[in-house]
Short mmCIF file of C-alpha atoms in Angstrom, two decimals:
data_model
loop_
_atom_site.label_atom_id
_atom_site.label_comp_id
_atom_site.label_asym_id
_atom_site.label_seq_id
_atom_site.Cartn_x
_atom_site.Cartn_y
_atom_site.Cartn_z
CA MET A 1 -45.35 10.40 44.74
CA SER A 2 -46.50 8.96 41.49
CA ASN A 3 -49.86 10.76 41.91
CA ASP A 4 -48.25 14.06 42.32
CA GLU A 5 -46.07 13.41 39.18
CA ASP A 6 -49.06 12.70 37.22
CA MET A 7 -50.86 15.76 38.55
CA PHE A 8 -47.89 18.04 37.64
CA ALA A 9 -47.67 16.57 34.10
CA MET A 10 -51.44 17.15 33.57
CA MET A 11 -51.15 20.86 34.77
CA GLY A 12 -48.01 21.14 32.54
CA MET A 13 -45.82 22.13 35.66
CA PRO A 14 -42.15 20.95 35.61
CA MET A 15 -40.94 18.56 38.12
CA ALA A 16 -37.56 20.35 38.56
CA PHE A 17 -35.87 23.72 38.06
CA GLY A 18 -33.70 24.45 35.24
CA LYS A 19 -33.58 23.57 31.41
CA GLN A 20 -35.16 20.23 30.60
CA THR A 21 -33.17 18.34 27.86
CA LYS A 22 -34.75 15.58 25.92
CA LYS A 23 -32.98 12.44 25.50
CA ARG A 24 -32.25 11.63 21.81
CA THR A 25 -33.60 8.27 20.90
CA VAL A 26 -32.02 6.66 17.72
CA ASP A 27 -34.18 4.21 15.85
CA VAL A 28 -31.47 1.52 15.09
CA ALA A 29 -33.70 -0.79 13.26
CA ALA A 30 -34.89 2.09 10.95
CA ARG A 31 -31.18 2.95 10.16
CA PHE A 32 -30.39 -0.53 9.45
CA GLU A 33 -33.21 -0.85 7.06
CA THR A 34 -31.85 2.05 5.00
CA THR A 35 -28.66 -0.14 4.15
CA LYS A 36 -30.67 -3.25 3.31
CA ARG A 37 -29.74 -4.64 0.01
CA ALA A 38 -32.34 -5.29 -2.66
CA GLU A 39 -32.75 -8.91 -4.09
CA PRO A 40 -31.42 -8.95 -7.59
CA GLU A 41 -33.80 -10.30 -10.22
CA ASN A 42 -31.37 -12.93 -11.72
CA ASP A 43 -30.52 -14.33 -8.15
CA LYS A 44 -33.69 -16.57 -8.02
CA ALA A 45 -31.88 -19.66 -9.01
CA LYS A 46 -29.27 -20.29 -6.23
CA PRO A 47 -25.89 -21.39 -7.07
CA GLU A 48 -24.93 -25.03 -6.34
CA ALA A 49 -22.25 -25.16 -3.57
CA LYS A 50 -19.91 -27.88 -4.31
CA PRO A 51 -17.01 -28.64 -1.72
CA LEU A 52 -13.32 -28.55 -2.66
CA PRO A 53 -11.68 -31.76 -3.61
CA GLY A 54 -10.74 -33.88 -0.61
CA PRO A 55 -7.99 -36.14 0.45
CA PRO A 56 -7.32 -39.58 -0.93
CA ALA A 57 -9.98 -42.10 -1.33
CA LYS A 58 -8.70 -44.23 1.76
CA ARG A 59 -9.61 -41.53 4.11
CA ALA A 60 -12.98 -41.09 2.54
CA ARG A 61 -13.86 -44.73 3.11
CA VAL A 62 -13.22 -44.44 6.69
CA GLU A 63 -15.30 -41.21 7.00
CA GLU A 64 -18.19 -43.18 5.15
CA ASP A 65 -17.84 -46.06 7.66
CA GLN A 66 -18.20 -43.52 10.49
CA VAL A 67 -21.16 -41.91 8.89
CA SER A 68 -22.86 -45.20 8.32
CA GLU A 69 -22.38 -46.14 12.03
CA HIS A 70 -23.97 -42.98 13.06
CA GLU A 71 -26.81 -43.53 10.74
CA THR A 72 -27.56 -46.90 12.20
CA ASP A 73 -27.57 -45.37 15.75
CA ASP A 74 -29.85 -42.62 14.63
CA GLU A 75 -32.36 -45.07 13.36
CA ASP A 76 -32.56 -46.80 16.74
CA ILE A 77 -32.50 -43.59 18.84
CA GLY A 78 -34.32 -41.09 16.79
CA PRO A 79 -33.83 -38.19 14.28
CA LYS A 80 -30.42 -36.37 14.63
CA PRO A 81 -30.68 -32.71 15.99
CA THR A 82 -29.68 -30.09 13.57
CA SER A 83 -26.49 -28.16 14.27
CA ALA A 84 -26.62 -24.42 14.66
CA SER A 85 -23.11 -24.13 13.06
CA GLY A 86 -23.99 -25.79 9.86
CA PRO A 87 -22.41 -28.77 8.26
CA GLN A 88 -18.79 -29.79 9.08
CA ASP A 89 -16.31 -30.09 6.31
CA ASN A 90 -14.59 -33.52 6.58
CA GLY A 91 -13.04 -33.41 3.16
CA VAL A 92 -15.88 -35.62 1.68
CA GLU A 93 -18.82 -34.49 -0.36
CA GLN A 94 -22.01 -34.94 1.61
CA ASP A 95 -25.06 -36.71 0.40
CA ASP A 96 -28.13 -34.47 0.45
CA ASP A 97 -30.71 -36.93 -0.72
CA ASP A 98 -32.14 -37.14 2.77
CA ASP A 99 -32.46 -33.31 3.07
CA ASP A 100 -34.19 -32.90 -0.22
CA GLU A 101 -36.85 -35.50 0.67
CA ASP A 102 -37.61 -33.62 4.06
CA GLY A 103 -37.69 -30.39 2.13
CA ASP A 104 -34.41 -28.80 3.71
CA GLY A 105 -32.07 -28.59 0.61
CA GLY A 106 -28.73 -27.08 0.63
CA GLU A 107 -30.05 -23.71 -0.11
CA ASP A 108 -30.82 -23.21 3.33
CA ASP A 109 -27.36 -23.78 4.43
CA PHE A 110 -26.21 -21.37 1.58
CA GLU A 111 -28.69 -18.82 2.94
CA ASP A 112 -27.85 -19.22 6.48
CA GLU A 113 -27.22 -15.70 7.83
CA SER A 114 -24.55 -16.79 10.30
CA ALA A 115 -22.40 -18.04 7.45
CA LEU A 116 -22.84 -15.29 4.91
CA PRO A 117 -23.79 -11.78 6.58
CA ILE A 118 -24.73 -10.30 3.26
CA THR A 119 -28.13 -8.81 3.88
CA HIS A 120 -27.04 -5.25 4.29
CA GLU A 121 -24.31 -3.07 2.92
CA ILE A 122 -22.70 0.38 3.16
CA SER A 123 -20.70 2.06 0.37
CA LEU A 124 -17.34 3.83 1.10
CA LYS A 125 -17.33 6.44 -1.69
CA ASP A 126 -14.30 8.72 -1.46
CA HIS A 127 -12.07 7.35 -4.40
CA THR A 128 -12.51 8.84 -7.74
CA LYS A 129 -11.19 5.79 -9.77
CA VAL A 130 -11.22 2.03 -9.44
CA VAL A 131 -10.10 0.69 -6.04
CA SER A 132 -7.03 -1.59 -6.89
CA ALA A 133 -5.83 -2.56 -3.33
CA LEU A 134 -7.67 -3.32 -0.07
CA ALA A 135 -6.60 -4.71 3.25
CA VAL A 136 -8.36 -5.20 6.53
CA ASP A 137 -6.40 -5.24 9.87
CA PRO A 138 -6.64 -8.60 11.90
CA SER A 139 -8.91 -7.05 14.38
CA GLY A 140 -11.28 -5.88 11.69
CA ALA A 141 -11.60 -2.37 12.97
CA ARG A 142 -9.91 -0.53 10.19
CA VAL A 143 -9.62 -0.75 6.42
CA VAL A 144 -6.93 0.67 4.15
CA THR A 145 -7.61 1.15 0.49
CA GLY A 146 -5.58 2.11 -2.53
CA SER A 147 -6.70 3.35 -5.89
CA HIS A 148 -5.73 4.29 -9.33
CA ASP A 149 -6.30 8.04 -8.25
CA TYR A 150 -2.86 7.60 -6.57
CA GLU A 151 -4.43 7.89 -3.08
CA VAL A 152 -4.48 5.65 -0.01
CA LYS A 153 -7.33 6.09 2.49
CA LEU A 154 -7.73 4.83 6.04
CA TRP A 155 -11.14 3.92 7.24
CA ASP A 156 -12.09 3.45 10.96
CA PHE A 157 -15.41 1.65 11.63
CA GLY A 158 -15.31 2.83 15.28
CA GLY A 159 -14.65 6.53 14.40
CA MET A 160 -16.88 6.99 11.33
CA ASP A 161 -20.26 8.25 11.25
CA ALA A 162 -23.13 7.82 8.73
CA ARG A 163 -21.30 9.88 6.12
CA PHE A 164 -18.61 7.10 5.86
CA LYS A 165 -15.63 9.19 5.43
CA PRO A 166 -12.03 8.25 5.79
CA PHE A 167 -9.88 9.83 8.74
CA ARG A 168 -6.83 10.04 6.52
CA SER A 169 -5.85 10.34 2.87
CA TRP A 170 -2.52 10.90 1.00
CA GLU A 171 -0.59 9.95 -2.00
CA PRO A 172 2.36 7.77 -1.04
CA ALA A 173 3.98 7.77 -4.54
CA GLU A 174 2.50 10.84 -6.11
CA SER A 175 1.49 9.96 -9.73
CA TYR A 176 1.83 6.12 -9.38
CA HIS A 177 -1.12 3.57 -8.90
CA VAL A 178 -1.31 1.77 -5.81
CA HIS A 179 -0.89 -2.04 -6.58
CA ASP A 180 -1.16 -3.62 -3.33
CA LEU A 181 -1.43 -3.24 0.46
CA LYS A 182 -0.76 -5.84 3.38
CA TYR A 183 -1.36 -5.51 7.08
CA SER A 184 1.16 -7.09 9.18
CA ASN A 185 0.05 -10.13 11.33
CA ALA A 186 -0.09 -7.88 14.40
CA GLY A 187 -1.91 -4.97 12.64
CA ASP A 188 0.49 -2.48 13.89
CA LYS A 189 1.80 -1.53 10.29
CA PHE A 190 1.08 -1.94 6.83
CA LEU A 191 3.00 -2.13 3.50
CA ILE A 192 2.24 0.02 0.42
CA ILE A 193 3.28 -1.26 -3.04
CA SER A 194 2.88 1.27 -5.82
CA GLY A 195 4.20 1.58 -9.23
CA THR A 196 7.54 2.77 -8.06
CA SER A 197 10.59 0.32 -7.16
CA GLN A 198 10.50 1.19 -3.54
CA ALA A 199 8.13 -0.37 -1.02
CA LYS A 200 6.94 1.89 1.80
CA LEU A 201 6.28 0.84 5.56
CA TYR A 202 3.55 2.82 7.59
CA GLU A 203 2.40 2.78 11.01
CA ARG A 204 -1.30 1.83 11.83
CA ASP A 205 -2.27 5.57 11.82
CA GLY A 206 -0.64 6.29 8.31
CA GLU A 207 2.74 7.72 9.67
CA GLU A 208 5.65 6.62 7.29
CA VAL A 209 8.13 4.40 9.03
CA ALA A 210 10.53 3.51 6.26
CA THR A 211 11.09 3.71 2.42
CA PHE A 212 13.13 0.69 1.20
CA ILE A 213 16.09 1.37 -1.10
CA LYS A 214 16.14 1.37 -4.82
CA GLY A 215 18.65 -0.83 -6.71
CA ASP A 216 21.24 0.24 -9.16
CA PRO A 217 19.60 0.09 -12.67
CA TYR A 218 22.95 -0.09 -14.46
CA ILE A 219 23.84 -3.49 -12.76
CA ARG A 220 22.88 -6.39 -15.04
CA ASP A 221 23.19 -9.08 -12.36
CA MET A 222 20.11 -8.61 -10.08
CA LYS A 223 21.74 -10.48 -7.24
CA ASN A 224 24.27 -7.63 -6.97
CA THR A 225 21.62 -4.95 -6.51
CA ALA A 226 20.50 -3.78 -3.16
CA GLY A 227 16.97 -3.31 -4.04
CA HIS A 228 14.38 -3.60 -6.93
CA VAL A 229 15.12 -1.78 -10.13
CA GLY A 230 11.70 -2.40 -11.70
CA GLU A 231 8.05 -1.56 -10.87
CA LEU A 232 6.71 -3.35 -7.82
CA THR A 233 3.69 -5.72 -8.25
CA ALA A 234 2.81 -7.38 -4.93
CA CYS A 235 4.00 -8.10 -1.40
CA ALA A 236 3.33 -10.65 1.43
CA TRP A 237 4.28 -10.75 5.05
CA HIS A 238 5.93 -13.95 6.66
CA PRO A 239 3.19 -15.73 8.69
CA LYS A 240 5.52 -16.45 11.51
CA GLU A 241 8.42 -13.94 11.65
CA ALA A 242 6.97 -10.42 12.12
CA ASN A 243 9.86 -8.62 10.51
CA LEU A 244 10.02 -10.40 7.27
CA PHE A 245 8.22 -9.84 3.97
CA ILE A 246 8.60 -10.37 0.32
CA THR A 247 8.18 -8.24 -2.79
CA SER A 248 7.84 -8.94 -6.51
CA SER A 249 8.71 -6.73 -9.35
CA HIS A 250 8.98 -6.28 -13.02
CA ASP A 251 12.83 -6.83 -12.79
CA SER A 252 12.34 -10.64 -12.50
CA THR A 253 13.06 -11.02 -8.92
CA ILE A 254 11.36 -11.79 -5.53
CA ARG A 255 13.20 -10.11 -2.59
CA ILE A 256 13.05 -11.02 1.02
CA TRP A 257 13.25 -7.79 3.26
CA ASP A 258 13.86 -7.28 6.99
CA VAL A 259 11.84 -4.30 8.45
CA GLU A 260 14.84 -3.19 10.56
CA ASN A 261 17.27 -2.93 7.49
CA LYS A 262 15.89 -0.64 4.63
CA ARG A 263 19.21 -0.21 2.88
CA LYS A 264 19.36 -3.74 1.50
CA GLN A 265 17.27 -6.80 1.02
CA LYS A 266 18.18 -9.99 3.03
CA THR A 267 17.79 -12.47 0.10
CA VAL A 268 17.15 -12.13 -3.70
CA ILE A 269 15.31 -14.79 -5.63
CA VAL A 270 16.02 -14.43 -9.41
CA VAL A 271 13.30 -15.82 -11.65
CA LYS A 272 14.60 -17.14 -14.94
CA SER A 273 12.38 -17.61 -17.85
CA LYS A 274 12.75 -20.36 -20.59
CA GLU A 275 12.27 -17.77 -23.28
CA ARG A 276 15.00 -15.76 -24.87
CA GLY A 277 16.32 -13.12 -22.49
CA THR A 278 15.81 -15.23 -19.41
CA ARG A 279 13.89 -12.45 -17.61
CA THR A 280 10.21 -12.22 -16.99
CA LYS A 281 7.97 -9.94 -14.96
CA VAL A 282 6.89 -11.61 -11.66
CA MET A 283 3.08 -10.43 -11.15
CA SER A 284 2.39 -11.83 -7.74
CA CYS A 285 3.87 -13.64 -4.84
CA ALA A 286 2.69 -15.39 -1.61
CA TYR A 287 3.97 -17.21 1.48
CA SER A 288 2.57 -20.53 2.52
CA ARG A 289 0.56 -20.47 5.96
CA ASP A 290 3.63 -22.15 7.62
CA GLY A 291 6.14 -19.84 5.93
CA LYS A 292 8.05 -22.69 4.40
CA MET A 293 7.27 -21.96 0.74
CA ILE A 294 7.22 -18.88 -1.41
CA ALA A 295 5.15 -18.80 -4.77
CA GLY A 296 5.52 -16.60 -7.69
CA ALA A 297 3.42 -16.18 -10.80
CA CYS A 298 5.09 -14.71 -13.82
CA LEU A 299 3.85 -12.91 -16.96
CA ASP A 300 5.15 -15.76 -19.24
CA GLY A 301 2.44 -18.02 -17.74
CA ALA A 302 4.87 -19.89 -15.34
CA LEU A 303 4.24 -20.62 -11.73
CA HIS A 304 7.19 -21.37 -9.37
CA ILE A 305 7.50 -22.46 -5.89
CA TRP A 306 10.62 -22.35 -3.75
CA ASN A 307 11.41 -23.98 -0.37
CA THR A 308 12.40 -21.14 2.09
CA GLY A 309 15.15 -23.53 3.33
CA SER A 310 16.94 -23.80 -0.04
CA ASN A 311 19.50 -21.61 -1.81
CA PHE A 312 16.85 -20.17 -4.23
CA VAL A 313 19.01 -21.02 -7.29
CA ARG A 314 16.16 -22.83 -8.91
CA PRO A 315 12.48 -23.35 -7.78
CA ASN A 316 11.59 -26.59 -6.13
CA LEU A 317 8.21 -26.96 -7.97
CA SER A 318 7.55 -25.23 -11.46
CA ILE A 319 5.10 -25.50 -14.13
CA GLU A 320 5.15 -23.71 -17.54
CA GLY A 321 1.98 -22.53 -18.88
CA ALA A 322 -0.10 -22.36 -15.69
CA HIS A 323 -1.88 -19.53 -17.13
CA VAL A 324 -1.96 -18.15 -20.63
CA LYS A 325 1.31 -16.34 -21.60
CA GLY A 326 1.12 -12.48 -21.51
CA THR A 327 -1.76 -12.44 -18.99
CA GLU A 328 -1.24 -11.03 -15.45
CA THR A 329 -1.95 -13.37 -12.63
CA GLY A 330 -3.87 -11.28 -10.04
CA SER A 331 -3.12 -13.37 -6.88
CA ILE A 332 -1.73 -16.60 -5.27
CA LEU A 333 -2.97 -18.21 -2.06
CA PHE A 334 -1.99 -21.20 -0.02
CA SER A 335 -4.46 -23.26 1.88
CA LEU A 336 -3.91 -24.22 5.53
CA ASP A 337 -2.80 -27.71 4.79
CA GLY A 338 0.21 -26.31 2.71
CA HIS A 339 -0.73 -28.52 -0.36
CA THR A 340 -3.41 -26.60 -2.12
CA VAL A 341 -2.60 -23.50 -4.09
CA LEU A 342 -5.24 -21.16 -5.55
CA THR A 343 -4.34 -18.83 -8.54
CA ARG A 344 -6.60 -16.04 -10.10
CA GLY A 345 -5.35 -15.51 -13.58
CA GLY A 346 -5.60 -12.90 -16.00
CA ASP A 347 -6.84 -15.34 -18.76
CA ASP A 348 -10.35 -15.50 -17.27
CA THR A 349 -9.75 -18.59 -15.10
CA VAL A 350 -9.43 -19.50 -11.51
CA LYS A 351 -7.31 -22.74 -10.91
CA LEU A 352 -6.69 -24.91 -7.92
CA TRP A 353 -3.37 -26.72 -7.67
CA ASP A 354 -1.97 -29.57 -5.46
CA THR A 355 1.82 -29.33 -4.83
CA ARG A 356 2.07 -33.12 -4.44
CA SER A 357 0.82 -33.49 -8.01
CA PHE A 358 1.99 -30.24 -9.68
CA LYS A 359 1.86 -31.25 -13.37
CA LYS A 360 -1.84 -29.99 -13.94
CA PRO A 361 -4.55 -28.17 -11.94
CA VAL A 362 -6.90 -30.22 -9.73
CA THR A 363 -9.93 -28.12 -11.04
CA THR A 364 -10.32 -25.04 -13.24
CA ALA A 365 -13.18 -22.42 -13.25
CA VAL A 366 -13.38 -20.73 -16.65
CA ASP A 367 -15.16 -17.89 -18.34
CA ILE A 368 -14.41 -15.44 -15.36
CA PRO A 369 -13.38 -12.13 -16.98
CA THR A 370 -11.57 -9.63 -15.13
CA LEU A 371 -11.76 -5.88 -15.73
CA TYR A 372 -8.28 -4.81 -13.90
CA PRO A 373 -5.11 -6.55 -13.27
CA GLY A 374 -4.61 -7.62 -9.71
CA THR A 375 -8.14 -9.17 -9.28
CA SER A 376 -7.86 -11.60 -6.37
CA ALA A 377 -9.52 -14.92 -5.21
CA ILE A 378 -9.97 -16.08 -1.63
CA PHE A 379 -10.76 -19.08 0.39
CA SER A 380 -13.71 -19.32 2.76
CA PRO A 381 -12.76 -19.32 6.58
CA ASP A 382 -13.17 -23.11 6.55
CA GLU A 383 -11.69 -23.44 3.11
CA LYS A 384 -14.83 -25.10 1.87
CA TYR A 385 -15.49 -22.54 -0.70
CA VAL A 386 -13.61 -20.32 -3.14
CA GLY A 387 -14.75 -16.79 -3.77
CA TRP A 388 -13.79 -14.44 -6.57
CA CYS A 389 -14.91 -11.18 -8.01
CA ARG A 390 -16.88 -11.59 -11.20
CA ARG A 391 -18.36 -9.12 -13.63
CA ARG A 392 -22.32 -9.28 -13.71
CA ARG A 393 -24.55 -8.49 -16.56
CA SER A 394 -27.21 -6.68 -14.37
CA THR A 395 -26.67 -3.27 -12.79
CA GLN A 396 -27.09 -4.54 -9.23
CA ALA A 397 -23.48 -5.00 -8.04
CA GLY A 398 -22.47 -7.08 -5.24
CA ALA A 399 -18.77 -6.99 -5.30
CA LEU A 400 -16.68 -5.76 -2.49
CA ARG A 401 -14.51 -3.59 -4.83
CA ALA A 402 -16.75 -1.84 -7.13
CA PRO A 403 -15.15 -0.26 -10.25
CA GLY A 404 -16.59 3.22 -9.63
CA GLY A 405 -14.23 3.87 -6.81
CA GLN A 406 -16.65 2.47 -4.28
CA VAL A 407 -15.77 0.01 -1.38
CA ARG A 408 -18.78 -1.95 -0.45
CA VAL A 409 -18.94 -3.53 3.02
CA LEU A 410 -21.47 -6.18 3.47
CA TYR A 411 -22.81 -7.15 7.08
CA SER A 412 -25.78 -8.45 8.84
CA PRO A 413 -27.44 -6.60 11.82
CA ASN A 414 -28.03 -9.98 13.56
CA ALA A 415 -24.96 -11.97 12.74
CA SER A 416 -22.36 -9.11 12.51
CA THR A 417 -20.46 -7.84 15.52
CA ASN A 418 -19.53 -4.34 15.62
CA GLY A 419 -17.76 -3.27 12.31
CA ALA A 420 -20.18 -1.54 10.00
CA LYS A 421 -22.85 -1.67 12.55
CA LEU A 422 -21.02 0.99 14.70
CA CYS A 423 -21.01 3.74 11.96
CA VAL A 424 -24.50 3.11 10.60
CA THR A 425 -26.13 3.85 13.80
CA ARG A 426 -24.02 7.08 14.43
CA ALA A 427 -25.43 10.15 13.19
CA PRO A 428 -23.30 13.06 11.91
CA LYS A 429 -22.34 15.75 14.44
CA LYS A 430 -24.83 18.79 14.12
CA VAL A 431 -23.21 22.06 13.58
CA THR A 432 -24.18 24.38 16.42
CA ILE A 433 -24.00 28.17 16.84
CA GLU A 434 -20.80 27.72 18.95
CA ASP A 435 -18.99 26.09 16.01
CA VAL A 436 -20.11 28.78 13.46
CA SER A 437 -19.06 31.55 15.98
CA SER A 438 -15.77 30.10 16.66
CA ALA A 439 -15.07 29.67 12.90
CA LEU A 440 -16.14 33.28 12.17
CA ARG A 441 -13.99 34.61 15.12
CA ASP A 442 -10.94 32.92 13.95
CA ALA A 443 -11.31 34.09 10.30
CA PRO A 444 -8.94 36.79 9.38
CA ILE A 445 -10.28 40.20 8.35
CA ILE A 446 -8.61 41.43 5.08
CA THR A 447 -8.01 45.20 5.37
CA PRO A 448 -4.91 45.99 3.06
CA HIS A 449 -5.11 49.72 3.48
CA ALA A 450 -5.45 49.80 7.33
CA LEU A 451 -3.01 51.43 9.54
CA PRO A 452 -0.19 49.25 10.92
CA MET A 453 -1.62 49.28 14.44
CA PHE A 454 -5.07 48.12 13.11
CA ARG A 455 -3.95 45.41 10.86
CA ASP A 456 -4.98 41.80 11.50
CA GLU A 457 -2.28 39.06 11.79
CA GLU A 458 -1.81 36.91 8.69
CA ASN A 459 -3.92 33.94 8.29
CA ARG A 460 -2.93 30.55 9.96
CA SER A 461 -1.78 28.82 6.78
CA ASN A 462 0.90 31.41 5.97
CA GLN A 463 1.74 31.85 9.61
CA ARG A 464 2.34 28.19 9.97
CA ARG A 465 4.35 27.91 6.96
CA ARG A 466 6.43 30.71 8.04
CA GLU A 467 6.95 29.15 11.40
CA LYS A 468 8.07 25.87 9.86
CA GLN A 469 10.51 27.68 7.56
CA MET A 470 12.01 29.38 10.71
CA SER A 471 12.27 26.11 12.57
CA ASN A 472 14.04 24.53 9.56
CA ALA A 473 16.53 27.43 9.34
CA ARG A 474 20.03 26.87 10.66
CA LYS A 475 21.94 29.15 12.97
CA PRO A 476 25.36 30.16 11.40
CA ALA A 477 28.17 28.30 12.89
CA PRO A 478 30.64 30.17 15.08
CA PRO A 479 34.27 30.56 13.83
CA VAL A 480 36.58 27.90 14.77
CA ASN A 481 39.24 28.81 17.34
CA GLY A 482 42.57 27.26 17.30
CA PRO A 483 43.63 24.85 14.70
CA GLY A 484 41.21 23.96 11.94
CA ARG A 485 39.00 20.86 11.93
CA GLY A 486 36.17 19.34 10.04
CA GLY A 487 37.15 21.02 6.72
CA ARG A 488 37.07 24.61 8.41
CA VAL A 489 40.24 26.78 8.66
CA GLY A 490 40.99 27.93 12.24
CA ALA A 491 41.53 31.49 13.26
CA SER A 492 42.95 33.41 16.29
CA ALA A 493 42.87 36.89 17.65
CA THR A 494 46.48 37.59 16.57
CA GLN A 495 45.80 36.64 13.02
CA HIS A 496 42.64 38.98 13.08
CA ILE A 497 44.77 41.96 14.36
CA VAL A 498 47.40 41.36 11.78
CA GLN A 499 44.98 41.22 8.90
CA HIS A 500 43.53 44.63 9.89
CA MET A 501 47.04 46.19 10.26
CA PHE A 502 48.31 45.02 6.73
CA ARG A 503 45.38 45.32 4.70
CA ASP A 504 45.27 44.47 0.82
CA THR A 505 45.10 47.88 -0.83
CA SER A 506 44.82 46.72 -4.44
CA ARG A 507 41.09 47.69 -4.58
CA ASP A 508 42.12 51.25 -4.17
CA GLU A 509 44.46 51.40 -6.98
CA ASP A 510 43.93 52.80 -10.45
CA PRO A 511 44.23 49.92 -12.95
CA ARG A 512 45.37 52.24 -15.53
CA GLU A 513 48.29 53.61 -13.45
CA ALA A 514 49.30 50.21 -12.49
CA LEU A 515 49.63 49.05 -16.08
CA LEU A 516 51.57 52.22 -16.98
CA LYS A 517 54.26 51.40 -14.37
CA TYR A 518 55.53 48.83 -16.80
CA ALA A 519 55.71 51.04 -20.02
CA THR A 520 58.95 51.94 -21.39
CA LYS A 521 60.03 55.54 -22.24
CA ASP A 522 61.70 56.62 -25.37
CA GLY A 523 65.24 55.73 -25.81
CA GLU A 524 65.23 53.04 -23.22
CA ASP A 525 66.51 49.49 -24.09
CA LEU A 526 63.74 47.20 -24.67
CA LYS A 527 65.80 44.06 -24.05
CA TRP A 528 65.59 42.26 -20.95
CA THR A 529 69.13 40.87 -21.36
CA LYS A 530 72.33 41.80 -23.22
CA ALA A 531 72.44 38.40 -24.96
CA TRP A 532 70.88 39.62 -28.20
CA LYS A 533 72.25 43.21 -28.09
CA ASP A 534 74.66 42.92 -30.95
CA SER A 535 72.80 40.30 -32.93
CA GLY A 536 71.36 42.76 -35.42
CA ASN A 537 74.89 44.00 -36.67
CA VAL A 538 76.01 40.27 -37.18
CA PHE A 539 73.12 39.55 -39.39
CA ALA A 540 73.60 42.80 -41.29
CA ALA A 541 77.19 41.82 -42.17
CA VAL A 542 75.98 38.59 -43.46
CA SER A 543 73.36 40.21 -45.82
CA ASP A 544 76.05 42.70 -47.05
CA GLU A 545 78.25 39.84 -48.12
CA GLU A 546 75.46 37.97 -49.90
CA LYS A 547 74.77 41.17 -51.95
CA GLU A 548 78.37 41.59 -53.01
CA GLU A 549 78.47 37.90 -54.12
CA GLY A 550 75.33 38.28 -56.11
CA THR A 551 76.72 41.25 -58.09
#
């Protein structure tokens, strides 16, 4: 059989009848190569990775004793095999002298592709201004972004092709910037915080679920208002209870909301400032990982922490001057242990705090400028490193949120799973003749002077608008029979007949004739009563007597 196939192939004869379609082959490696990042010139000197401060020294001594025991065992048995998952973080700074002597420094761990999949990148270019908010759903399949162009866009890695276009865009608050976005823990809904005083809840596909109420701006006591009265700044979901979330605002409050009740918040936390006026703008808020603490950073530089089991009258932990007064703290983040707090300030610093010793920061990173308010900082998955967005002098940008309205997604063809790899290898759908013909067939032909029987129907947009207006129209209510109800006067058949028998004929009358009916004729008495009929003679007699006395 194989000989016959070879012979037919040499002769150019087909092996079967019908149209032979060639299978399309996609060069995946070539497409990945088009998205490979170029090495920046100023990145030759690798940064020195330092672990975060660990627990007390007593635990460190125990760890050192265990390490020394393992080292003695390794000397008897042989060299310790390398681990593919990288070094483990035990809270103690590791000694890399042995690695340096062997030629395997800490740079290899930092360049490990499995730890940092940053060899390739794609750019999501659809916003026209700076991207101010970004959130990824827990599964990593979708990304929602908000920008200063007032738009929110939904991106789906599984549905995008190589053009990298969002599948939905809309303006949640018209001409207000988007400040914050947060997916719920289940990923079935997300919050949008804009420059208005009302938070909005949306489903996974972008359908609006609820708009939470706005408070009364004329009430001075913020505890008595049902919602925020100032511009919103941030939000955070409760890590344990799926229906609870918090919002911070310029009205000097942090409010706890229930998803099921959009008419009023559940609890109000009034933040008081030590300055005159007792009010300050709350710029960011966060829940701890166990949901037992709420943190808020204010414009006056203060950092407050409340216990969720308290009455929220005053913060359990507070420090004035955590950041420079008048600067906007972009984000607050709790670590898994519940004791470490990370803040990204607008004073060009990133600070690490310990709730057990809250008088001063554990460590401070300085000279980190911010271009826009709301700039955030994050922990690594193992909380060994802290990452933030920093302005670079070179033109090669490596940030996830670029100032030109771009969202850059970093990935690795070898280490990453799905995500950006799905859309990179998917070519855009080619336009076929059927698509063009269907578009031309459905297009309206504009002939304004054609006869009515030859005119085409109106275009789809106008027709759809007209149908929508007709569906929204209300049918007139029928008359109420019997006694009236619901503010409407009742009617009966007898009443209708009587009204037609004795009609009001005032409309048919001449207004001039109607007025002349009340006119008096000459010689008629103009007095309505006879009480003053003879009064004229009485006064006339008195006047005659006065004249006689005067003479």
